């Protein structure tokens, strides 16, 4: 089993992005899963191209993209990516699309195909705050979840894909004031659990949605 895990570079004036920091801390093997990593630019125009190149190189069975969601309290495993780009702020290229589809004439949405409920249950058993989230927003993270599932749909071999939104680090939250945060070690542990659970649940990888409740 091989997994590709991606983070994003800092955006919106932040100096760090906990997603790329967490991905950088992952061991090269988690259980039976070989782990490859990449950092994506927070860019509507370029992130999917970089992701596609990383998938072509890694040939993974599992792809987990990770991004920062400042203000969220939990590890949020996303259920769905929607075919909308609607940016509240500019991305790292200065682009701010409003109500533009990710893929022209593409389906309205794609479901993630990781076993999201089983992953969330296991993270909680390990003492980590985790939830299934029903919206990845409409910024670059939603864009990449939709693009990921669109890429996977066109692969000759089956792959599971999904997206994890993570809170601020304590040092980021301390600058904002009043925002929730999570230690980097806990974020890394959550990612490792998602990889282990996903690798152990390959039975329905060929089904339409591939989700296990
Ligand atoms: N979070 C942003 C994009 C990059 C990231 O880490 C988002 O939630 O869309």
PDB file of N, CA and C and ligand atoms in Angstrom, residues 8-9 11 17 19 42 66-69 136 139-142 165, ligand 1:
ATOM      1  N   UNK A   8      -0.519  22.289   2.150  1.00  0.00           N
ATOM      2  CA  UNK A   8      -0.475  23.530   1.364  1.00  0.00           C
ATOM      3  C   UNK A   8       0.571  24.475   1.942  1.00  0.00           C
ATOM      4  N   UNK A   9       1.051  25.381   1.090  1.00  0.00           N
ATOM      5  CA  UNK A   9       1.949  26.427   1.584  1.00  0.00           C
ATOM      6  C   UNK A   9       1.130  27.510   2.298  1.00  0.00           C
ATOM      7  N   UNK A  11      -0.827  30.889   3.327  1.00  0.00           N
ATOM      8  CA  UNK A  11      -1.649  31.772   2.497  1.00  0.00           C
ATOM      9  C   UNK A  11      -2.313  32.813   3.401  1.00  0.00           C
ATOM     10  N   UNK A  17       1.813  27.182   7.418  1.00  0.00           N
ATOM     11  CA  UNK A  17       0.574  26.442   7.217  1.00  0.00           C
ATOM     12  C   UNK A  17       0.766  25.100   7.935  1.00  0.00           C
ATOM     13  N   UNK A  19      -0.636  22.450   7.759  1.00  0.00           N
ATOM     14  CA  UNK A  19      -0.799  21.250   6.924  1.00  0.00           C
ATOM     15  C   UNK A  19       0.540  20.800   6.341  1.00  0.00           C
ATOM     16  N   UNK A  42      -1.038  27.235  -2.656  1.00  0.00           N
ATOM     17  CA  UNK A  42      -2.420  27.682  -2.427  1.00  0.00           C
ATOM     18  C   UNK A  42      -2.819  28.559  -3.613  1.00  0.00           C
ATOM     19  N   UNK A  66      -4.392  17.695   2.800  1.00  0.00           N
ATOM     20  CA  UNK A  66      -4.605  18.314   4.109  1.00  0.00           C
ATOM     21  C   UNK A  66      -4.487  19.827   3.946  1.00  0.00           C
ATOM     22  N   UNK A  67      -5.356  20.566   4.625  1.00  0.00           N
ATOM     23  CA  UNK A  67      -5.293  22.026   4.560  1.00  0.00           C
ATOM     24  C   UNK A  67      -5.724  22.658   5.871  1.00  0.00           C
ATOM     25  N   UNK A  68      -5.288  23.897   6.063  1.00  0.00           N
ATOM     26  CA  UNK A  68      -5.618  24.660   7.272  1.00  0.00           C
ATOM     27  C   UNK A  68      -7.024  25.246   7.162  1.00  0.00           C
ATOM     28  N   UNK A  69      -7.773  25.117   8.258  1.00  0.00           N
ATOM     29  CA  UNK A  69      -9.070  25.798   8.341  1.00  0.00           C
ATOM     30  C   UNK A  69      -9.096  26.545   9.668  1.00  0.00           C
ATOM     31  N   UNK A 136     -16.187  21.685   2.667  1.00  0.00           N
ATOM     32  CA  UNK A 136     -14.770  22.072   2.621  1.00  0.00           C
ATOM     33  C   UNK A 136     -14.643  23.532   2.211  1.00  0.00           C
ATOM     34  N   UNK A 139     -12.917  27.683  -1.178  1.00  0.00           N
ATOM     35  CA  UNK A 139     -11.582  28.225  -1.501  1.00  0.00           C
ATOM     36  C   UNK A 139     -10.720  27.097  -2.097  1.00  0.00           C
ATOM     37  N   UNK A 140      -9.413  27.210  -2.012  1.00  0.00           N
ATOM     38  CA  UNK A 140      -8.533  26.285  -2.736  1.00  0.00           C
ATOM     39  C   UNK A 140      -8.621  24.849  -2.201  1.00  0.00           C
ATOM     40  N   UNK A 141      -8.949  24.676  -0.928  1.00  0.00           N
ATOM     41  CA  UNK A 141      -9.051  23.303  -0.389  1.00  0.00           C
ATOM     42  C   UNK A 141     -10.218  22.555  -1.026  1.00  0.00           C
ATOM     43  N   UNK A 142     -11.368  23.200  -1.120  1.00  0.00           N
ATOM     44  CA  UNK A 142     -12.484  22.552  -1.821  1.00  0.00           C
ATOM     45  C   UNK A 142     -12.124  22.297  -3.280  1.00  0.00           C
ATOM     46  N   UNK A 165      -9.314  18.874   6.855  1.00  0.00           N
ATOM     47  CA  UNK A 165      -9.096  20.255   7.294  1.00  0.00           C
ATOM     48  C   UNK A 165      -8.649  20.239   8.758  1.00  0.00           C
TER      49      UNK A 165
HETATM   50  N1  LIG B   1      -6.493  26.094   3.472  1.00  0.00           N
HETATM   51  C1  LIG B   1      -7.239  26.792   2.462  1.00  0.00           C
HETATM   52  C2  LIG B   1      -6.446  26.639   1.200  1.00  0.00           C
HETATM   53  C3  LIG B   1      -5.083  26.200   1.631  1.00  0.00           C
HETATM   54  C4  LIG B   1      -5.251  25.789   3.034  1.00  0.00           C
HETATM   55  O1  LIG B   1      -4.382  25.239   3.737  1.00  0.00           O
HETATM   56  C5  LIG B   1      -8.702  26.346   2.369  1.00  0.00           C
HETATM   57  O2  LIG B   1      -9.280  25.909   3.367  1.00  0.00           O
HETATM   58  O3  LIG B   1      -9.296  26.432   1.284  1.00  0.00           O
END
